[in-house]
Amino acid sequence: MTVLPEKIRFHLEETGCFVLMTHLHPDGDALGSLLALADVLEGMGKQVFRYLEEPVSDLYRFMPGSELVCTDLSDLADFVAAAHGDVAAVALDCGDDDRLGREKDRLLTIKPLMVIDHHRGHRKFGDFCWVDPDRSSTGEMIYEIVEELQVNLTSAAAFNLYVAIVTDTGSFRYENTTSRTMRIVAELLDLGVRPEEACGHLYDNYSLQRLRLMEQVLATLELHAGEQLATIRLTPAILDSCGASAGDAEGFINYPRSLRTVKVAVLFKENGDAGGSVSMRAKGECDVAQVAALFGGGGHRNAAGFRYEGNNHAKLRADLQAALQAFLSQDSEAE
Ligand code: 5GP
Ligand code: MN
């Protein structure tokens, strides 16, 4: 049932040194799968470099092993040089090589590059890929690797895989939650993971700045398309007024999505002249990855996004609203 490509299995078993990487602004699945795979590989006697472009955000510092993440490019170069060719890279949860971040070109020189991902709109990159859009999370795929290679899963790695899966399934609520997901989670609980511990860190651990930020961001709520489309906005002025950082807005999009009438929720994160990014969440059959693709992004059917350049935020908002309105009217005709 697991279709771990033979080449990936071979390199995981035979290579001595690994550079692990994921997408920029990593979420629980990105970090959880990276940290868990790092542990697993170390347990197999390998050396591992856990690379991230930026330090782990405060929200995820509770994850065991997050303190071992390294952002230093000269340390990375030294690690690769010391491997004397016995090295491989693994990109986790990354649907598109542009999402590797600003050091993409440098990272892509580490070969072979294995790619393990579950994004439906995955744009192929790397040398050996295992991409399975029917998986709830990359964390679930790492669990399959552990089973396939018959290696040990430490309690720290089990905890990180739990965080990965709980994050990407919206706490087991999204349609990507399968019976296999639940069976894997049962195994993780048997290894000692305590759901209330992981979820306490994830969901009951807000700073006051984050709550103030939520107040202001929710105050920007707009409804369109007969209340099927809800948008919220985050601007530098709002961030400044609460002393918060953009990472504090993680998860806010679930509030407009939770409205009864809403089919698509959008969070605009605007960043002055530095452009911005857009997160979309949908329900059921509504495929926002298609809309994200029109704007150069991608993602999953019910969770997608894109980034954009320039400071014409108002035009971007209007263009996306028009695209989503057209999309939602097609959708209701189809019903
Ligand atoms: P989020 O809204 O949490 O930033 O992203 C939700 C999903 O949308 C991610 O898991 C990712 O698949 C996708 N996504 C977000 N931003 C981008 C982007 O700039 N490019 C691509 N290809 N996908 C994105
Ligand atoms: Mn994921």
Short mmCIF file of C-alpha atoms and ligand atoms in Angstrom, two decimals:
data_model
loop_
_atom_site.label_atom_id
_atom_site.label_comp_id
_atom_site.label_asym_id
_atom_site.label_seq_id
_atom_site.Cartn_x
_atom_site.Cartn_y
_atom_site.Cartn_z
CA MET A 1 0.00 0.00 0.00
CA THR A 2 2.89 2.30 0.56
CA VAL A 3 4.48 3.12 -2.71
CA LEU A 4 7.74 4.44 -1.44
CA PRO A 5 9.82 4.64 -4.61
CA GLU A 6 12.69 2.18 -4.58
CA LYS A 7 15.26 4.91 -5.28
CA ILE A 8 14.14 6.88 -2.22
CA ARG A 9 14.28 3.80 -0.05
CA PHE A 10 17.76 3.05 -1.42
CA HIS A 11 19.12 6.53 -0.74
CA LEU A 12 17.56 6.73 2.74
CA GLU A 13 19.23 3.45 3.63
CA GLU A 14 22.58 3.90 1.92
CA THR A 15 23.46 7.59 2.21
CA GLY A 16 25.42 8.82 5.23
CA CYS A 17 24.51 12.51 5.45
CA PHE A 18 21.22 14.31 4.83
CA VAL A 19 20.13 17.89 4.43
CA LEU A 20 16.44 18.21 5.28
CA MET A 21 14.46 21.21 4.06
CA THR A 22 10.84 22.30 3.76
CA HIS A 23 8.73 25.21 2.55
CA LEU A 24 9.16 28.74 3.82
CA HIS A 25 6.94 29.79 6.74
CA PRO A 26 6.72 26.16 7.76
CA ASP A 27 3.55 24.94 9.45
CA GLY A 28 3.10 22.01 11.83
CA ASP A 29 3.25 19.44 9.04
CA ALA A 30 6.35 20.94 7.46
CA LEU A 31 8.22 21.11 10.78
CA GLY A 32 6.81 17.92 12.22
CA SER A 33 7.77 15.82 9.22
CA LEU A 34 11.21 17.41 9.01
CA LEU A 35 12.01 16.98 12.69
CA ALA A 36 10.63 13.44 12.79
CA LEU A 37 12.53 12.31 9.70
CA ALA A 38 15.69 13.87 11.15
CA ASP A 39 15.27 11.78 14.31
CA VAL A 40 14.57 8.64 12.34
CA LEU A 41 17.66 9.11 10.17
CA GLU A 42 19.84 9.82 13.20
CA GLY A 43 18.48 6.65 14.77
CA MET A 44 19.78 4.86 11.67
CA GLY A 45 23.24 6.27 12.41
CA LYS A 46 23.17 9.06 9.82
CA GLN A 47 24.15 12.69 10.13
CA VAL A 48 21.43 15.23 9.55
CA PHE A 49 21.33 18.96 8.87
CA ARG A 50 17.91 20.44 9.69
CA TYR A 51 17.80 23.49 7.46
CA LEU A 52 15.32 26.36 7.66
CA GLU A 53 15.63 29.81 6.16
CA GLU A 54 14.38 31.45 9.35
CA PRO A 55 14.43 30.33 12.97
CA VAL A 56 11.45 28.26 14.10
CA SER A 57 8.56 30.58 14.94
CA ASP A 58 7.59 30.93 18.62
CA LEU A 59 4.40 29.03 17.86
CA TYR A 60 6.34 25.85 17.14
CA ARG A 61 9.26 26.05 19.57
CA PHE A 62 7.55 23.43 21.73
CA MET A 63 8.31 20.79 19.13
CA PRO A 64 11.16 18.56 20.29
CA GLY A 65 14.22 19.03 18.10
CA SER A 66 13.18 22.52 16.96
CA GLU A 67 16.25 23.80 18.83
CA LEU A 68 18.45 21.78 16.46
CA VAL A 69 17.25 23.62 13.36
CA CYS A 70 20.03 25.59 11.69
CA THR A 71 19.63 28.67 9.49
CA ASP A 72 23.33 29.30 8.91
CA LEU A 73 24.36 28.90 5.29
CA SER A 74 28.07 28.56 6.00
CA ASP A 75 27.32 25.74 8.47
CA LEU A 76 25.28 24.15 5.71
CA ALA A 77 28.15 24.46 3.24
CA ASP A 78 30.58 22.96 5.82
CA PHE A 79 28.20 20.05 6.45
CA VAL A 80 27.93 19.29 2.73
CA ALA A 81 31.71 19.60 2.22
CA ALA A 82 32.45 17.30 5.18
CA ALA A 83 30.15 14.65 3.69
CA HIS A 84 32.60 14.14 0.78
CA GLY A 85 29.82 13.33 -1.64
CA ASP A 86 28.00 10.92 0.70
CA VAL A 87 25.09 13.34 0.95
CA ALA A 88 21.48 13.66 -0.14
CA ALA A 89 18.81 16.31 0.32
CA VAL A 90 15.17 15.73 1.23
CA ALA A 91 12.51 18.38 0.60
CA LEU A 92 9.42 17.79 2.74
CA ASP A 93 5.88 19.11 2.30
CA CYS A 94 6.99 21.42 -0.48
CA GLY A 95 4.68 21.55 -3.50
CA ASP A 96 6.88 23.72 -5.63
CA ASP A 97 10.62 24.48 -5.57
CA ASP A 98 9.95 28.23 -5.39
CA ARG A 99 8.61 27.59 -1.92
CA LEU A 100 12.07 26.46 -0.79
CA GLY A 101 12.67 30.16 -0.23
CA ARG A 102 15.33 32.65 -1.21
CA GLU A 103 18.17 30.09 -1.03
CA LYS A 104 16.40 27.80 -3.48
CA ASP A 105 19.21 27.81 -6.09
CA ARG A 106 21.83 26.92 -3.54
CA LEU A 107 19.66 24.21 -1.98
CA LEU A 108 18.97 22.66 -5.37
CA THR A 109 22.70 22.05 -5.88
CA ILE A 110 22.68 19.38 -3.13
CA LYS A 111 22.09 16.12 -4.98
CA PRO A 112 20.40 13.78 -5.16
CA LEU A 113 17.30 15.63 -4.01
CA MET A 114 14.40 13.49 -2.80
CA VAL A 115 10.98 15.06 -2.59
CA ILE A 116 8.26 13.81 -0.24
CA ASP A 117 5.02 15.72 -0.53
CA HIS A 118 1.23 15.50 -0.57
CA HIS A 119 0.17 18.65 -2.46
CA ARG A 120 -2.39 18.04 -5.18
CA GLY A 121 -1.01 20.79 -7.39
CA HIS A 122 2.57 19.56 -6.88
CA ARG A 123 4.98 20.93 -9.48
CA LYS A 124 7.59 18.32 -10.01
CA PHE A 125 11.17 19.04 -8.97
CA GLY A 126 14.05 17.03 -7.53
CA ASP A 127 15.58 13.73 -8.59
CA PHE A 128 13.39 11.16 -6.84
CA CYS A 129 9.85 12.01 -5.78
CA TRP A 130 7.16 10.47 -3.68
CA VAL A 131 4.09 12.66 -4.06
CA ASP A 132 0.76 11.33 -2.83
CA PRO A 133 -2.08 13.86 -2.79
CA ASP A 134 -4.36 11.35 -1.09
CA ARG A 135 -2.31 11.59 2.08
CA SER A 136 -3.51 13.85 4.86
CA SER A 137 -0.05 15.18 5.54
CA THR A 138 3.62 14.68 4.86
CA GLY A 139 3.80 13.47 8.46
CA GLU A 140 1.65 10.49 7.51
CA MET A 141 4.10 9.66 4.71
CA ILE A 142 7.04 9.80 7.11
CA TYR A 143 5.23 7.32 9.30
CA GLU A 144 4.92 5.00 6.29
CA ILE A 145 8.66 5.31 5.71
CA VAL A 146 9.32 4.32 9.31
CA GLU A 147 7.16 1.21 8.85
CA GLU A 148 8.63 0.38 5.47
CA LEU A 149 12.23 0.65 6.70
CA GLN A 150 11.30 -1.05 9.97
CA VAL A 151 13.16 1.50 12.01
CA ASN A 152 12.59 2.88 15.45
CA LEU A 153 10.28 5.83 16.10
CA THR A 154 11.31 7.75 19.22
CA SER A 155 8.63 9.33 21.39
CA ALA A 156 9.86 12.77 20.25
CA ALA A 157 9.45 11.81 16.58
CA ALA A 158 6.02 10.32 17.30
CA PHE A 159 5.00 13.59 18.96
CA ASN A 160 6.20 15.59 15.96
CA LEU A 161 4.30 13.34 13.56
CA TYR A 162 1.18 13.80 15.65
CA VAL A 163 1.59 17.59 15.41
CA ALA A 164 2.08 17.24 11.63
CA ILE A 165 -1.08 15.20 11.17
CA VAL A 166 -3.29 17.12 13.58
CA THR A 167 -2.32 20.41 11.91
CA ASP A 168 -2.91 19.35 8.32
CA THR A 169 -6.19 17.58 9.03
CA GLY A 170 -7.58 20.57 10.96
CA SER A 171 -7.67 18.35 14.05
CA PHE A 172 -9.06 15.39 12.05
CA ARG A 173 -11.90 17.42 10.57
CA TYR A 174 -10.86 17.83 6.92
CA GLU A 175 -11.78 15.43 4.16
CA ASN A 176 -8.15 14.31 3.93
CA THR A 177 -8.58 12.41 7.22
CA THR A 178 -8.76 8.72 6.31
CA SER A 179 -9.05 5.52 8.29
CA ARG A 180 -5.34 5.05 7.59
CA THR A 181 -4.67 8.46 9.15
CA MET A 182 -6.53 7.38 12.26
CA ARG A 183 -4.70 4.05 12.42
CA ILE A 184 -1.36 5.84 12.21
CA VAL A 185 -2.45 8.25 14.93
CA ALA A 186 -3.48 5.29 17.10
CA GLU A 187 0.06 3.92 16.72
CA LEU A 188 1.47 7.31 17.72
CA LEU A 189 -0.70 7.34 20.85
CA ASP A 190 0.56 3.85 21.67
CA LEU A 191 4.07 5.29 21.52
CA GLY A 192 3.13 7.71 24.29
CA VAL A 193 1.91 10.82 22.47
CA ARG A 194 -0.57 12.77 24.59
CA PRO A 195 -3.02 14.64 22.36
CA GLU A 196 -3.86 17.17 25.06
CA GLU A 197 -0.19 18.07 25.36
CA ALA A 198 0.29 18.65 21.63
CA CYS A 199 -3.03 20.45 21.21
CA GLY A 200 -2.48 22.51 24.34
CA HIS A 201 0.67 23.91 22.73
CA LEU A 202 -1.02 24.37 19.38
CA TYR A 203 -4.38 25.79 20.37
CA ASP A 204 -4.32 27.03 23.98
CA ASN A 205 -1.12 28.95 24.00
CA TYR A 206 -1.93 32.42 22.68
CA SER A 207 -0.02 35.55 23.54
CA LEU A 208 -2.00 38.67 24.36
CA GLN A 209 -0.63 40.25 21.15
CA ARG A 210 -2.09 37.39 19.18
CA LEU A 211 -5.53 37.84 20.68
CA ARG A 212 -5.41 41.61 20.10
CA LEU A 213 -4.34 40.93 16.54
CA MET A 214 -7.26 38.58 16.08
CA GLU A 215 -9.62 41.32 17.27
CA GLN A 216 -8.34 43.72 14.64
CA VAL A 217 -8.05 41.25 11.80
CA LEU A 218 -11.58 39.94 12.37
CA ALA A 219 -12.78 43.56 12.33
CA THR A 220 -11.74 43.68 8.63
CA LEU A 221 -14.23 40.91 7.75
CA GLU A 222 -16.11 41.40 4.48
CA LEU A 223 -18.69 39.14 2.92
CA HIS A 224 -19.31 38.83 -0.82
CA ALA A 225 -21.04 36.57 -3.32
CA GLY A 226 -24.19 36.20 -1.29
CA GLU A 227 -22.14 35.55 1.86
CA GLN A 228 -20.36 32.57 0.28
CA LEU A 229 -17.05 34.42 0.23
CA ALA A 230 -15.49 35.89 3.37
CA THR A 231 -12.29 37.92 3.40
CA ILE A 232 -10.07 39.26 6.16
CA ARG A 233 -6.93 41.40 5.94
CA LEU A 234 -3.66 41.79 7.75
CA THR A 235 -1.65 44.95 7.18
CA PRO A 236 1.62 46.30 8.64
CA ALA A 237 -0.37 49.02 10.42
CA ILE A 238 -2.49 46.42 12.20
CA LEU A 239 0.59 44.42 13.18
CA ASP A 240 2.31 47.52 14.55
CA SER A 241 -0.69 48.56 16.58
CA CYS A 242 -0.72 45.20 18.40
CA GLY A 243 3.04 44.61 18.65
CA ALA A 244 2.44 41.32 16.83
CA SER A 245 4.26 39.57 13.99
CA ALA A 246 2.74 38.04 10.85
CA GLY A 247 3.23 34.55 12.31
CA ASP A 248 0.76 35.44 15.07
CA ALA A 249 -2.02 35.34 12.48
CA GLU A 250 -1.64 31.59 11.98
CA GLY A 251 -5.05 29.94 11.93
CA PHE A 252 -7.10 33.16 11.78
CA ILE A 253 -8.52 32.16 8.43
CA ASN A 254 -10.50 29.39 10.10
CA TYR A 255 -12.82 31.96 11.69
CA PRO A 256 -14.28 33.39 8.46
CA ARG A 257 -14.35 29.83 7.11
CA SER A 258 -16.44 28.75 10.08
CA LEU A 259 -19.39 30.94 9.03
CA ARG A 260 -22.36 28.83 8.04
CA THR A 261 -22.86 30.38 4.61
CA VAL A 262 -19.21 30.60 3.64
CA LYS A 263 -17.70 28.34 0.99
CA VAL A 264 -14.41 30.17 0.58
CA ALA A 265 -12.46 32.21 3.12
CA VAL A 266 -9.52 34.42 2.19
CA LEU A 267 -6.81 36.04 4.30
CA PHE A 268 -4.86 38.82 2.60
CA LYS A 269 -1.47 39.39 4.20
CA GLU A 270 -0.23 42.70 2.85
CA ASN A 271 3.31 43.86 3.35
CA GLY A 272 3.63 47.37 1.87
CA ASP A 273 6.07 47.57 -1.05
CA ALA A 274 7.29 44.04 -0.37
CA GLY A 275 4.12 42.54 -1.88
CA GLY A 276 1.93 40.13 -0.04
CA SER A 277 0.52 36.67 0.27
CA VAL A 278 -2.93 35.19 0.18
CA SER A 279 -4.34 32.19 2.03
CA MET A 280 -7.56 30.53 0.95
CA ARG A 281 -9.65 27.90 2.68
CA ALA A 282 -12.69 26.22 1.22
CA LYS A 283 -15.25 23.62 2.13
CA GLY A 284 -16.21 20.36 0.43
CA GLU A 285 -15.96 20.19 -3.34
CA CYS A 286 -14.84 23.76 -3.73
CA ASP A 287 -11.31 23.60 -5.18
CA VAL A 288 -9.40 26.76 -4.33
CA ALA A 289 -6.09 25.29 -5.55
CA GLN A 290 -7.43 25.96 -9.08
CA VAL A 291 -7.97 29.61 -8.24
CA ALA A 292 -4.57 29.89 -6.53
CA ALA A 293 -2.99 28.47 -9.71
CA LEU A 294 -4.47 31.38 -11.74
CA PHE A 295 -2.38 33.65 -9.51
CA GLY A 296 0.81 31.59 -9.72
CA GLY A 297 0.28 29.63 -6.49
CA GLY A 298 -1.09 26.23 -5.60
CA GLY A 299 -2.01 23.97 -2.74
CA HIS A 300 -4.73 21.50 -1.87
CA ARG A 301 -8.39 21.49 -2.86
CA ASN A 302 -9.52 23.10 0.40
CA ALA A 303 -6.34 25.00 1.38
CA ALA A 304 -4.33 26.96 -1.12
CA GLY A 305 -2.43 30.18 -1.51
CA PHE A 306 -0.05 32.33 -3.46
CA ARG A 307 2.36 35.21 -3.12
CA TYR A 308 2.50 38.36 -5.19
CA GLU A 309 4.85 41.25 -5.81
CA GLY A 310 4.25 44.98 -5.78
CA ASN A 311 2.14 47.22 -3.60
CA ASN A 312 -1.10 47.34 -5.52
CA HIS A 313 -2.93 45.42 -2.84
CA ALA A 314 -6.33 46.88 -3.65
CA LYS A 315 -6.12 45.67 -7.27
CA LEU A 316 -5.02 42.23 -6.16
CA ARG A 317 -7.96 42.02 -3.76
CA ALA A 318 -10.39 43.09 -6.47
CA ASP A 319 -8.93 40.65 -9.02
CA LEU A 320 -9.10 37.73 -6.62
CA GLN A 321 -12.60 38.63 -5.50
CA ALA A 322 -13.73 38.66 -9.14
CA ALA A 323 -12.06 35.32 -9.83
CA LEU A 324 -13.64 33.74 -6.77
CA GLN A 325 -17.04 35.20 -7.53
CA ALA A 326 -16.91 33.70 -11.02
CA PHE A 327 -15.70 30.44 -9.55
CA LEU A 328 -18.46 30.31 -6.93
CA SER A 329 -21.19 31.05 -9.44
CA GLN A 330 -19.94 28.16 -11.66
CA ASP A 331 -19.93 26.03 -8.58
CA SER A 332 -23.51 26.81 -7.61
CA GLU A 333 -24.66 26.18 -11.21
CA ALA A 334 -23.07 22.75 -11.00
CA GLU A 335 -25.07 21.86 -7.89
P1 5GP B 1 -1.32 28.78 3.88
O1 5GP B 1 -2.61 29.46 3.61
O2 5GP B 1 -1.36 27.97 5.12
O3 5GP B 1 -0.15 29.68 3.74
O4 5GP B 1 -1.17 27.74 2.68
C1 5GP B 1 -2.12 26.75 2.48
C2 5GP B 1 -1.60 25.85 1.39
O5 5GP B 1 -1.55 26.61 0.19
C3 5GP B 1 -0.18 25.36 1.63
O6 5GP B 1 -0.18 24.10 2.21
C4 5GP B 1 0.38 25.33 0.25
O7 5GP B 1 0.03 24.10 -0.29
C5 5GP B 1 -0.40 26.33 -0.54
N1 5GP B 1 0.33 27.57 -0.79
C6 5GP B 1 0.36 28.69 -0.03
N2 5GP B 1 1.13 29.63 -0.60
C7 5GP B 1 1.59 29.12 -1.75
C8 5GP B 1 2.45 29.61 -2.79
O8 5GP B 1 2.93 30.73 -2.77
N3 5GP B 1 2.70 28.74 -3.82
C9 5GP B 1 2.16 27.50 -3.86
N4 5GP B 1 2.46 26.71 -4.90
N5 5GP B 1 1.37 27.02 -2.91
C10 5GP B 1 1.08 27.80 -1.87
MN MN B 2 1.38 19.47 4.55
#
